Tab-separated table of C-alpha atoms in Angstrom:
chain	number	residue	atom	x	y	z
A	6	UNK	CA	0.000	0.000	0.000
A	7	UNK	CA	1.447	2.734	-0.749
A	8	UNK	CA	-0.210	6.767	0.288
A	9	UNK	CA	0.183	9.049	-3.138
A	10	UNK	CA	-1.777	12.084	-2.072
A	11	UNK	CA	-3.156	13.463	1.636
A	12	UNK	CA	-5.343	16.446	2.019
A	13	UNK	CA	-6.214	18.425	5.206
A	14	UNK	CA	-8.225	21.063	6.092
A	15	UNK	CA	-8.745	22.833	9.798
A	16	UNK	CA	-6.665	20.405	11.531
A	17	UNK	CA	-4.231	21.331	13.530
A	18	UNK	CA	-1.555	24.361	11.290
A	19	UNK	CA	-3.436	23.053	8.069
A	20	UNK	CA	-5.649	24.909	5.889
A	21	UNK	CA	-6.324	23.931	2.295
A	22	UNK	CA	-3.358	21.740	2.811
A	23	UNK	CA	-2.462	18.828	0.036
A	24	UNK	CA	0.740	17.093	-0.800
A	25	UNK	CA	1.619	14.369	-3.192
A	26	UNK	CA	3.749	11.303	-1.485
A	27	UNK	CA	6.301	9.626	-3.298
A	28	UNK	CA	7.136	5.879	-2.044
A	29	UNK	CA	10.184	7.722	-0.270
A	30	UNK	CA	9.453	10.862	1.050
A	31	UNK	CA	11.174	13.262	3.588
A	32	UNK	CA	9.140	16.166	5.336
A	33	UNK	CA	11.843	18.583	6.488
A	34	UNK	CA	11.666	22.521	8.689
A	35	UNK	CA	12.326	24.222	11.243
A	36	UNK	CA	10.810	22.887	14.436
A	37	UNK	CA	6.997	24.039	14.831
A	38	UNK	CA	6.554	24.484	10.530
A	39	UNK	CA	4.149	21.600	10.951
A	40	UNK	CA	5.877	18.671	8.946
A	41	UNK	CA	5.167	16.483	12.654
A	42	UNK	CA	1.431	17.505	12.240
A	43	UNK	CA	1.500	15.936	8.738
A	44	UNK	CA	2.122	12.643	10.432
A	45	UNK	CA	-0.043	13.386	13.309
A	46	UNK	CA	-2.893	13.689	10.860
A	47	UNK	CA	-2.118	10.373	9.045
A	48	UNK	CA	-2.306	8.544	12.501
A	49	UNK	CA	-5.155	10.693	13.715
A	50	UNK	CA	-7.147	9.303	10.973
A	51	UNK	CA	-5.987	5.835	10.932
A	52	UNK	CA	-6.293	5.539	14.464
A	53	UNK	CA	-9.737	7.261	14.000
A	54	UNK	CA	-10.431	3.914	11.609
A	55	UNK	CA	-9.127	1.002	13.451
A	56	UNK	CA	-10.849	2.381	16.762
A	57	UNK	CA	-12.564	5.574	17.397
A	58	UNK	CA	-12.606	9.322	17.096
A	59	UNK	CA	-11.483	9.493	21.268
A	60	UNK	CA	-8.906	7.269	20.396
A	61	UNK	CA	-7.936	9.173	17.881
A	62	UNK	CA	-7.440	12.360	20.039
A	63	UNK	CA	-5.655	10.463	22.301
A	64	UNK	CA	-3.173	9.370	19.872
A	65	UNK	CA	-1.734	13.059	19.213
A	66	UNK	CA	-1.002	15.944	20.863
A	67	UNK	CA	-3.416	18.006	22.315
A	68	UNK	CA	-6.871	17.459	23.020
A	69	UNK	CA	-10.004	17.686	20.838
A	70	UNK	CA	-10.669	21.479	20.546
A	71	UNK	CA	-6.553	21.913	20.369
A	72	UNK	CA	-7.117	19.891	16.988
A	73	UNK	CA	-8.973	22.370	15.060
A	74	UNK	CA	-7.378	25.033	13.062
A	75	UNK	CA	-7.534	28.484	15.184
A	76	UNK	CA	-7.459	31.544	13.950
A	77	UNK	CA	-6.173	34.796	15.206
A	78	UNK	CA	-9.118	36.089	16.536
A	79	UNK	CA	-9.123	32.697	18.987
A	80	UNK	CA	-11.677	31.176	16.773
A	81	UNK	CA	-11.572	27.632	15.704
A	82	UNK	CA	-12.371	26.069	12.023
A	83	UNK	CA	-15.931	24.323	12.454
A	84	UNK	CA	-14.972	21.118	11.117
A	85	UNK	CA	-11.636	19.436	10.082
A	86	UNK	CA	-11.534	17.412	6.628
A	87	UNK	CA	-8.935	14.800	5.520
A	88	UNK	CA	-8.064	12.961	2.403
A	89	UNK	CA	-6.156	9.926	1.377
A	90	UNK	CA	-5.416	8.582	-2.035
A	91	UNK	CA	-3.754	5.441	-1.996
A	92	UNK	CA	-2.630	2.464	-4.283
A	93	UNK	CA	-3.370	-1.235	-2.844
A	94	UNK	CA	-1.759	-4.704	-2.806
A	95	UNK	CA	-4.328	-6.624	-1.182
A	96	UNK	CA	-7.067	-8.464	-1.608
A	97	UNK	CA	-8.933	-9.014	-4.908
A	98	UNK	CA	-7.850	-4.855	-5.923
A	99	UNK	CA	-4.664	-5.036	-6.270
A	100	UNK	CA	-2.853	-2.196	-7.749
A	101	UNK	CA	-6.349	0.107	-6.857
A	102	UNK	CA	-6.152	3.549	-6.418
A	103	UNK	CA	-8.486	4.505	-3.909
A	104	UNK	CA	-9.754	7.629	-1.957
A	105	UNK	CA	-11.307	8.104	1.418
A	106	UNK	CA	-12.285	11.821	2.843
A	107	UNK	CA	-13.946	11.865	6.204
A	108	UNK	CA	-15.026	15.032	7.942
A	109	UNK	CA	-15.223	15.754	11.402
A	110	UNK	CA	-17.288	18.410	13.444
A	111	UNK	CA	-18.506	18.532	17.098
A	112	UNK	CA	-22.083	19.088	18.799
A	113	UNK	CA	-24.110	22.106	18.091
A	114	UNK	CA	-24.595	21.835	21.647
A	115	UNK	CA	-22.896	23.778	24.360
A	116	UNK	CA	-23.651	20.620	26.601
A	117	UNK	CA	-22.027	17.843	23.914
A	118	UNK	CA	-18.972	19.225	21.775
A	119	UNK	CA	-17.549	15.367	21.481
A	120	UNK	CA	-16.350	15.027	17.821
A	121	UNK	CA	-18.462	12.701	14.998
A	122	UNK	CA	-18.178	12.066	11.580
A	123	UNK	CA	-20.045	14.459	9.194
A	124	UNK	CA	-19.410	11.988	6.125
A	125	UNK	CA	-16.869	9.535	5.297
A	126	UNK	CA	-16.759	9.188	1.066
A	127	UNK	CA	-14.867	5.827	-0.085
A	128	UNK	CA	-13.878	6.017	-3.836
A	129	UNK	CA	-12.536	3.768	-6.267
A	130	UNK	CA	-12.710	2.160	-9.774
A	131	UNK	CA	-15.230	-0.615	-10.676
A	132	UNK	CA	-17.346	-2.115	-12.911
A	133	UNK	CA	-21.050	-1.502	-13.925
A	134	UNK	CA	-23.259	0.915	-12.175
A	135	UNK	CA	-25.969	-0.304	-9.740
A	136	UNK	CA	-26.996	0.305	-5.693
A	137	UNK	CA	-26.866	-2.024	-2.747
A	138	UNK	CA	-27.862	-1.649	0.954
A	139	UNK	CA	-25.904	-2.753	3.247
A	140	UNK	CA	-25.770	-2.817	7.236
A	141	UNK	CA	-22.834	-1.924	9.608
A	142	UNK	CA	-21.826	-3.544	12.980
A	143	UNK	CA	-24.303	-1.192	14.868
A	144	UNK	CA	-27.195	-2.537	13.102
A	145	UNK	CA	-27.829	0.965	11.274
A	146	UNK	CA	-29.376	0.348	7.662
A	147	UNK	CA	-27.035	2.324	5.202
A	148	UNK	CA	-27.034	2.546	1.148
A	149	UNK	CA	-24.025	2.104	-0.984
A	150	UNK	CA	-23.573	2.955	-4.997
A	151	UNK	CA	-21.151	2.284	-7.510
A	152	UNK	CA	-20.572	3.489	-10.877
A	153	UNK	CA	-18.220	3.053	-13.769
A	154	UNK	CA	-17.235	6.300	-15.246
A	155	UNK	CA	-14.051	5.724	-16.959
A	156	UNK	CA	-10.763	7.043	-15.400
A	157	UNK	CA	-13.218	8.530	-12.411
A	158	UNK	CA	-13.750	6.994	-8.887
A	159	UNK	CA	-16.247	4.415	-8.967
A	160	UNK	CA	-17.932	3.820	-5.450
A	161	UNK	CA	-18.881	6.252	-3.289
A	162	UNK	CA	-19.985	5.618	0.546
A	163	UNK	CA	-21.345	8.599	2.694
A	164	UNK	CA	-22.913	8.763	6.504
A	165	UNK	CA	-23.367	11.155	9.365
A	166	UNK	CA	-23.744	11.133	12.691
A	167	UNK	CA	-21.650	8.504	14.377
A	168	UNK	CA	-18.291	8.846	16.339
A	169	UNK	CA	-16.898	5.575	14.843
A	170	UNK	CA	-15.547	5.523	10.877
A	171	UNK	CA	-17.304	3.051	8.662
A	172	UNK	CA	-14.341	1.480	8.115
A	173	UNK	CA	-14.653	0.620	11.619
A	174	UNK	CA	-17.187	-1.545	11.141
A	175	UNK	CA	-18.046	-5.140	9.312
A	176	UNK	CA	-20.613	-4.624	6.672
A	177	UNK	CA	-22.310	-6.656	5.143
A	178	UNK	CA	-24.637	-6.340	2.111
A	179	UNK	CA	-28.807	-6.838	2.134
A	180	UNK	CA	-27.858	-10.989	1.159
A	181	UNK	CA	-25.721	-11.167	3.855
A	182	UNK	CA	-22.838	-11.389	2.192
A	183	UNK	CA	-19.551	-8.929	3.559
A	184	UNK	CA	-17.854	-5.912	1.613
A	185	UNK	CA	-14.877	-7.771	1.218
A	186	UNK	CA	-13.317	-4.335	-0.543
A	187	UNK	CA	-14.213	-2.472	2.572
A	188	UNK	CA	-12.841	-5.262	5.219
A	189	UNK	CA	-9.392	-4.857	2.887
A	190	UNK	CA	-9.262	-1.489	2.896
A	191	UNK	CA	-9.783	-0.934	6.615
A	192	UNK	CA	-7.287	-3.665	7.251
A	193	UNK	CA	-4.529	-1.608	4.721
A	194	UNK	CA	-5.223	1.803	6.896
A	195	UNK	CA	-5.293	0.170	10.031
A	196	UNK	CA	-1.912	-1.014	9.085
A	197	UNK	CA	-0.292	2.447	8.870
A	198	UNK	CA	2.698	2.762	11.356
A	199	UNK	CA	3.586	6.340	13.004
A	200	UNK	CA	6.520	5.541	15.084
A	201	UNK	CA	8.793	8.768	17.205
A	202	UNK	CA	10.848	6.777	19.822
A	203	UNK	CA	11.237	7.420	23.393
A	204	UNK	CA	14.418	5.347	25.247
A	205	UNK	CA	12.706	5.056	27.869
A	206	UNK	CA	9.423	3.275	25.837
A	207	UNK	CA	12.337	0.923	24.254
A	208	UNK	CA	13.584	-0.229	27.029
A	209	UNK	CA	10.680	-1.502	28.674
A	210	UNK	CA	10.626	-5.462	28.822
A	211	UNK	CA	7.824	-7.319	26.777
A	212	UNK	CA	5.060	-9.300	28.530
A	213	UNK	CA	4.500	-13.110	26.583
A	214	UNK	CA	1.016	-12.464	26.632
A	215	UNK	CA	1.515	-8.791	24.022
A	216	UNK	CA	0.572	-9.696	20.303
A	217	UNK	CA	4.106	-8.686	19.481
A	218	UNK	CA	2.781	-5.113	18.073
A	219	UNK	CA	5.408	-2.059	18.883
A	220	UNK	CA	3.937	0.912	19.772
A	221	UNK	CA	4.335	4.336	18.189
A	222	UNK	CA	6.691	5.230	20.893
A	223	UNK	CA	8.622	2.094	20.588
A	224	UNK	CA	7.291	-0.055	24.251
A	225	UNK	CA	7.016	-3.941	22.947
A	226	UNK	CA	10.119	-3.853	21.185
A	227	UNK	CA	11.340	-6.815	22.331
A	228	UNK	CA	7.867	-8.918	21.735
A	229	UNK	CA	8.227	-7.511	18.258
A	230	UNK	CA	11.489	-8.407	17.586
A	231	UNK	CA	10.629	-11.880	19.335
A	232	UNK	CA	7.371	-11.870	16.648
A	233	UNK	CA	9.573	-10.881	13.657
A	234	UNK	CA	12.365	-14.101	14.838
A	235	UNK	CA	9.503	-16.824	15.206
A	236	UNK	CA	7.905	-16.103	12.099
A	237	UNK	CA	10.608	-15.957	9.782
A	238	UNK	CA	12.542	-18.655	11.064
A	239	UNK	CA	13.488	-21.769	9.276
A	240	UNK	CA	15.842	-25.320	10.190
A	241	UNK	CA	17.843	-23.354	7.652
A	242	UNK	CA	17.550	-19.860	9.011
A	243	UNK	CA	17.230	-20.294	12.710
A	244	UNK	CA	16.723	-16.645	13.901
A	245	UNK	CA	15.084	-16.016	10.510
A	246	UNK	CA	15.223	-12.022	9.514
A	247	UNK	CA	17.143	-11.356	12.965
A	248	UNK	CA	19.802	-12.285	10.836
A	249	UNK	CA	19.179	-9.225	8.909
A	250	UNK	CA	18.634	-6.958	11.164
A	251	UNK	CA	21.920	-7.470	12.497
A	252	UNK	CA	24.234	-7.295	9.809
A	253	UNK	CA	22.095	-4.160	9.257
A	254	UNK	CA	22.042	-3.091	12.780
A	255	UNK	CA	26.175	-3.124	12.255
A	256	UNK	CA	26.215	-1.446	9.067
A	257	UNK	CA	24.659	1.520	10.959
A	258	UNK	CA	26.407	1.535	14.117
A	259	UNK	CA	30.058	-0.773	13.415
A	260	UNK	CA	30.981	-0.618	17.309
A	261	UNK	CA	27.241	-2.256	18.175
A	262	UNK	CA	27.599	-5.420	20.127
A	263	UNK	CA	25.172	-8.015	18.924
A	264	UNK	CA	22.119	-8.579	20.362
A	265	UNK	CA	19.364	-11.608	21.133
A	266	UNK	CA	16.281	-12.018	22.095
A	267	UNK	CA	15.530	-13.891	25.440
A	268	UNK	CA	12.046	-15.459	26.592
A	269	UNK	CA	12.262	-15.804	30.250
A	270	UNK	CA	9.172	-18.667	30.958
A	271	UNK	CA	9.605	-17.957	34.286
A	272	UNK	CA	8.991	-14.306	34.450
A	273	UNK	CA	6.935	-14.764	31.307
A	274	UNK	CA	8.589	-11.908	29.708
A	275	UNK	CA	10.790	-11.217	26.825
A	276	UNK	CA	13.730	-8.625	26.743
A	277	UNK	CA	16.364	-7.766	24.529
A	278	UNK	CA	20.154	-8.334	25.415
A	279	UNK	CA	23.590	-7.109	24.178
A	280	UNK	CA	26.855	-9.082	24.389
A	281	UNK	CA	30.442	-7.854	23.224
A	282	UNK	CA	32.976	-10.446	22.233
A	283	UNK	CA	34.388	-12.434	25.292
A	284	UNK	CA	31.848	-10.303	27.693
A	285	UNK	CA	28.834	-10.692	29.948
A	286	UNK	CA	25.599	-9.454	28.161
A	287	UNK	CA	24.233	-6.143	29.605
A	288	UNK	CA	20.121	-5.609	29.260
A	289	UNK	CA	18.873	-2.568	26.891
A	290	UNK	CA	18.177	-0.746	29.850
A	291	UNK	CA	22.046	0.025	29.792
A	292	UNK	CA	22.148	0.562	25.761
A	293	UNK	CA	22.029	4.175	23.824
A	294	UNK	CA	19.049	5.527	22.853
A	295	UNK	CA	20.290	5.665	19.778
A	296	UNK	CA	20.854	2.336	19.106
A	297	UNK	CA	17.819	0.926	20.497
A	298	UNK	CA	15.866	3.579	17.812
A	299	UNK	CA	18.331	2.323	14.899
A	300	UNK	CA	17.184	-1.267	15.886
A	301	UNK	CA	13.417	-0.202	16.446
A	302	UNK	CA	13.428	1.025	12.880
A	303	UNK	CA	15.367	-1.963	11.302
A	304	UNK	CA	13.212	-4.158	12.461
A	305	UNK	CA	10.194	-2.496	11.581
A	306	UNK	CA	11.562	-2.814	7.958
A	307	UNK	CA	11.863	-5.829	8.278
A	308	UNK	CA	8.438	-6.617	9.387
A	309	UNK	CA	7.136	-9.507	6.633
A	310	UNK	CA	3.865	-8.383	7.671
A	311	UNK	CA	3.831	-4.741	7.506
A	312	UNK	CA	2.851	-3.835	4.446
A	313	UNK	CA	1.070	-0.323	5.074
A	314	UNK	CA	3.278	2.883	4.754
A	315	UNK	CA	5.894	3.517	8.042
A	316	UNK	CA	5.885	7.243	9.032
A	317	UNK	CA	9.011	7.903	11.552
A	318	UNK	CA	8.867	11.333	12.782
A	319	UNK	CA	12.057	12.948	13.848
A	320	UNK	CA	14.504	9.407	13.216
A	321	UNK	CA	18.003	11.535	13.562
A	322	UNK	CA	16.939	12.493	17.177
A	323	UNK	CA	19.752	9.918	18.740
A	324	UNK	CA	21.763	9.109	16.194
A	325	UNK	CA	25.148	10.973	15.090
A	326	UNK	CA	24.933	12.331	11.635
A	327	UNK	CA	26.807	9.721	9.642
A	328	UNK	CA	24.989	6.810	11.357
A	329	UNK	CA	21.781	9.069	9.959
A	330	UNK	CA	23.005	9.283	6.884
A	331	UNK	CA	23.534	5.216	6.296
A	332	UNK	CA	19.788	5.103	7.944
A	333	UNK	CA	18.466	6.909	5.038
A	334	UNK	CA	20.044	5.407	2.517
A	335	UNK	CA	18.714	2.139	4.018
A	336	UNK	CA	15.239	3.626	4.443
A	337	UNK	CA	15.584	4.514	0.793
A	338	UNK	CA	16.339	1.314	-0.312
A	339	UNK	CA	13.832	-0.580	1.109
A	340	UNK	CA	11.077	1.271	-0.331
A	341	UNK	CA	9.385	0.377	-3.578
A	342	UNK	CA	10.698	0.939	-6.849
A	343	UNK	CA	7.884	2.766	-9.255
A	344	UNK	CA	9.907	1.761	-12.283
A	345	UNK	CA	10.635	-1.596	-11.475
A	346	UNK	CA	8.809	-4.585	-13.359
A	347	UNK	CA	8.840	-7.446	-11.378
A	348	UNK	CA	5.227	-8.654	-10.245
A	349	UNK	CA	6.323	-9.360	-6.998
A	350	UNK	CA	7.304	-6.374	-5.900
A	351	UNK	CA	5.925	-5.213	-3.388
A	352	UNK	CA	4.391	-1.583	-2.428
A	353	UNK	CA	5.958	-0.563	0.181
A	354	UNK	CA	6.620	3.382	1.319
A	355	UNK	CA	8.419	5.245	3.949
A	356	UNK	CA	8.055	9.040	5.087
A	357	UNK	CA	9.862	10.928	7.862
A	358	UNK	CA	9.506	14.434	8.867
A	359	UNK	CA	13.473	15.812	10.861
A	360	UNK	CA	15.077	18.849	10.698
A	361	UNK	CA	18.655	17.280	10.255
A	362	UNK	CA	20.621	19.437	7.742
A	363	UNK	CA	22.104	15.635	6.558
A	364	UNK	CA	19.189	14.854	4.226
A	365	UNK	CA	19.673	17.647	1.888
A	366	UNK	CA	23.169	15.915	1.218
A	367	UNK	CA	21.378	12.467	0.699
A	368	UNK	CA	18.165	12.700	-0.993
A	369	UNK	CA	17.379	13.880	-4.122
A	370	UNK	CA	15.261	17.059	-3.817
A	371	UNK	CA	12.523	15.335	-5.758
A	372	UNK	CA	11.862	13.643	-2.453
A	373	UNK	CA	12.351	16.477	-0.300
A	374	UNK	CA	9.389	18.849	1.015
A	375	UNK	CA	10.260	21.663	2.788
A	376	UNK	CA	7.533	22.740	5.333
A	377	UNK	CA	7.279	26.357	6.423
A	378	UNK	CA	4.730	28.677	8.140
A	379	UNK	CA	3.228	31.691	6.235
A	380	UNK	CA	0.274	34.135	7.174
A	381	UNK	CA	-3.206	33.465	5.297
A	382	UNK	CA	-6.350	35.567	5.120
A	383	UNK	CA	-9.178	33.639	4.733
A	384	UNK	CA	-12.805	35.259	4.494
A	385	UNK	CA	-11.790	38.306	6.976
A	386	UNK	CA	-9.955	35.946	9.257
A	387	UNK	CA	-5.974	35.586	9.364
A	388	UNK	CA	-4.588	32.681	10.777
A	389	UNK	CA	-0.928	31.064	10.574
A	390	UNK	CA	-0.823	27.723	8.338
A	391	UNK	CA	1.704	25.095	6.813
A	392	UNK	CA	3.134	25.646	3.235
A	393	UNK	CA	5.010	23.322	1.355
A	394	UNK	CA	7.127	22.981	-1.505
A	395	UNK	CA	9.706	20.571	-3.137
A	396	UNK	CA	13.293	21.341	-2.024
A	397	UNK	CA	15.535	23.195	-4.934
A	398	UNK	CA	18.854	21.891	-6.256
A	399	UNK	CA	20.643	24.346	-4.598
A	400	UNK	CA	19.875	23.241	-0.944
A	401	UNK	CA	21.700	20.464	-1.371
A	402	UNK	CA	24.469	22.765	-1.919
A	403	UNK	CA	23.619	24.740	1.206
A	404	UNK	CA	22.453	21.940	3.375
A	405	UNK	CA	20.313	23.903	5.248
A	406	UNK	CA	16.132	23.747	4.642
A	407	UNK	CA	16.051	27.485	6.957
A	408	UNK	CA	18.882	29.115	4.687
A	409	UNK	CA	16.227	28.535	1.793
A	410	UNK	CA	12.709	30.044	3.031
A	411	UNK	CA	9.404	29.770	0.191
A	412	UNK	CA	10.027	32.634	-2.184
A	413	UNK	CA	7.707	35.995	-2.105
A	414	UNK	CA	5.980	34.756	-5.369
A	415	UNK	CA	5.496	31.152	-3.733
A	416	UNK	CA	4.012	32.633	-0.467
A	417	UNK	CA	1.745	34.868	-2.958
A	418	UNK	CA	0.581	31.626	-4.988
A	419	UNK	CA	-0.260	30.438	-2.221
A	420	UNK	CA	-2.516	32.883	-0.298
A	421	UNK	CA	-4.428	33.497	-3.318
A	422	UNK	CA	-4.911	30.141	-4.461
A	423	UNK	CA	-6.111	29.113	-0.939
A	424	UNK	CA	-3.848	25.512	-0.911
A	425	UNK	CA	-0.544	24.531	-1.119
A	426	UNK	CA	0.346	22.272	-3.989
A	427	UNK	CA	3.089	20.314	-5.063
């Protein structure tokens, strides 16, 4: 699965806000330009889908009125709307491109201001045109309709009212039968990882009874790493991909001491251990930060089963700058390949939002968007919102995003044509 296009409106910094993805794609600005709140919206509204909109608060900063846009008369936007467009592996649509807008609002009434869903629109391309009903989990009747109109979406899903996302739910069609499309793509935006590591999250033992998921802050590391070993490994390949994600592991940090993964039955835990040659092994409570977050993020690449987008937000924060630099180019090579041919290839993407002057020397600037904050006036109100723009040649040269703010005639495009574009 790989995100091609995201869209936000009164969220957080965002106003008219859309940017085009690229399998490999780095967010980069000063602190507080709002390239974190691009990944904050991506897991607000995954989040929102695999759970609830109070979950989905939860899982960024702020609470639920600090989400809306303000402007700077104190005001906040009414209603926040987001947009994903997104190519699929899975299930019987593979190689789909598919688009899902939701907007949110709160009560009308002073008494009940908890967020809902205004409508939720699911799009893509299908066959001939015709209407179903279907009903969700909650036992609410709803309507569906699809239509073939050439190289336009094809299906179309809309409802109001509720404080969980359709995709939330199991539907089913009037026969009984499930939306097998709809099951897929919940399953594909559930799977979206947003991960910004905290050492003291990584360090935190693993209980045997976790699914072997790793938080966005990195706690379950060691169940995950524990989840990656059992299911990969072979009579051949005993540790399976932990194999890779050492020799990787060292090719980021060459003075790492290797590490395993122990399952204590006793305790019924799991924790992750580091030996040097010839010496006792030390627990990860006693390792860097920085090299528990290089091994967090290996091994999430090398997750056989994570086949949704991985958003890291701020990777560089404990690593020195060459170490960074080998990370991206290994972040860059795992991702997919839109030129290559094979069949099997898979989509997979990666985006990160840092301020570390070291990706301007890496990256192409194709892949670089540089996030800044410029004033807007929008119907009589003024309000402070994220810009974007691709990075130029020449800031590779400086290696500095801040040396190179958005132009006058960029920051004029964009106030009058009410969006950023890319």
């Amino acid at each position: 699965m790989i995100i091609t296009r995201i869209e936000i409106d009164g969220f957080k910094s965002f106003v008219d806000f859309s940017l085009d993805l690229h399998p490999f794609t780095v967010l980069i600005g000063a602190n507080a330009s709002g390239k974190s709140n691009v990944l904050d919206a991506v897991r607000f509204l995954t989040t929102a889908v695999s759970a609830d909109l109070p979950s989905a608060v939860s899982s960024v900063r702020g609470d639920g009125e600090s989400l809306f846009h303000q402007y700077s008369d104190g005001t906040r936007a009414p209603e926040m709307r987001f947009a994903l467009e997104f190519l699929t592996d899975f299930g019987e649509h593979v190689g789909n491109r598919w688009r899902y807008e939701a907007t949110i609002g709160r009560g009308g009434a002073a008494a009940d201001r908890r967020m809902r869903y205004l409508s939720e629109v699911i799009e893509r391309r299908l066959g001939a045109d015709h209407w179903f009903d279907f009903v969700g989990a909650s036992g609410q009747f709803r309507q569906l309709h699809q239509r073939d109109q050439g190289m336009r979406p094809d299906q179309a899903v809309a409802k109001r009212g509720l404080r969980r996302s359709l995709l939330g739910m199991t539907p089913v069609m009037s026969d009984g039968k499930e939306v097998a499309w709809l099951t897929d793509l919940a399953l594909g935006l559930e799977g979206v990882k947003v991960y910004q590591f905290e050492g003291s999250a990584l360090r935190q033992l693993s209980s045997m009874a976790d699914e072997g998921q790793m938080a966005s802050d990195g706690a379950g590391l060691p169940g995950y790493l524990h989840r990656i070993r059992e299911s990969t490994r072979s009579e051949d390949h005993p540790v399976g991909a932990m194999a890779d994600v050492q020799l990787e592991l060292r090719g980021l940090l060459s003075d790492v001491p290797r590490f395993d993964v122990v399952v204590d039955n006793v305790r019924r835990d799991i924790r992750v251990e580091f030996a040097a040659r010839n010496q006792p092994p030390f627990p990860a409570s006693e390792a860097s930060d920085g090299t528990l977050s290089a091994l967090a993020t290996i091994a999430a690449l090398n997750d056989s089963e994570q086949t949704a987008p991985l958003l890291f937000d701020e990777p560089e924060a404990f690593l020195h700058p060459q170490a960074f630099r080998r990370l991206l180019r290994l972040l860059r090579e795992m991702t997919s390949d839109p030129g290559n041919d094979e069949a099997d290839w898979p989509l997979r993407q990666v985006v990160i939002a840092s301020h570390s002057a070291e990706i301007l020397r890496e990256v192409p600037p194709a892949q670089v968007v540089v996030t800044s904050l410029v004033s807007r006036v929008d119907q009589g109100k003024v309000s402070t919102v994220t810009a974007v723009r691709r990075a130029g040649p020449s800031e590779a040269r400086d290696s500095s995003a801040e040396r190179a703010p958005m132009s006058r005639e960029a920051v004029e495009s964009f106030r009058s044509a009410g969006r950023s574009a890319i």
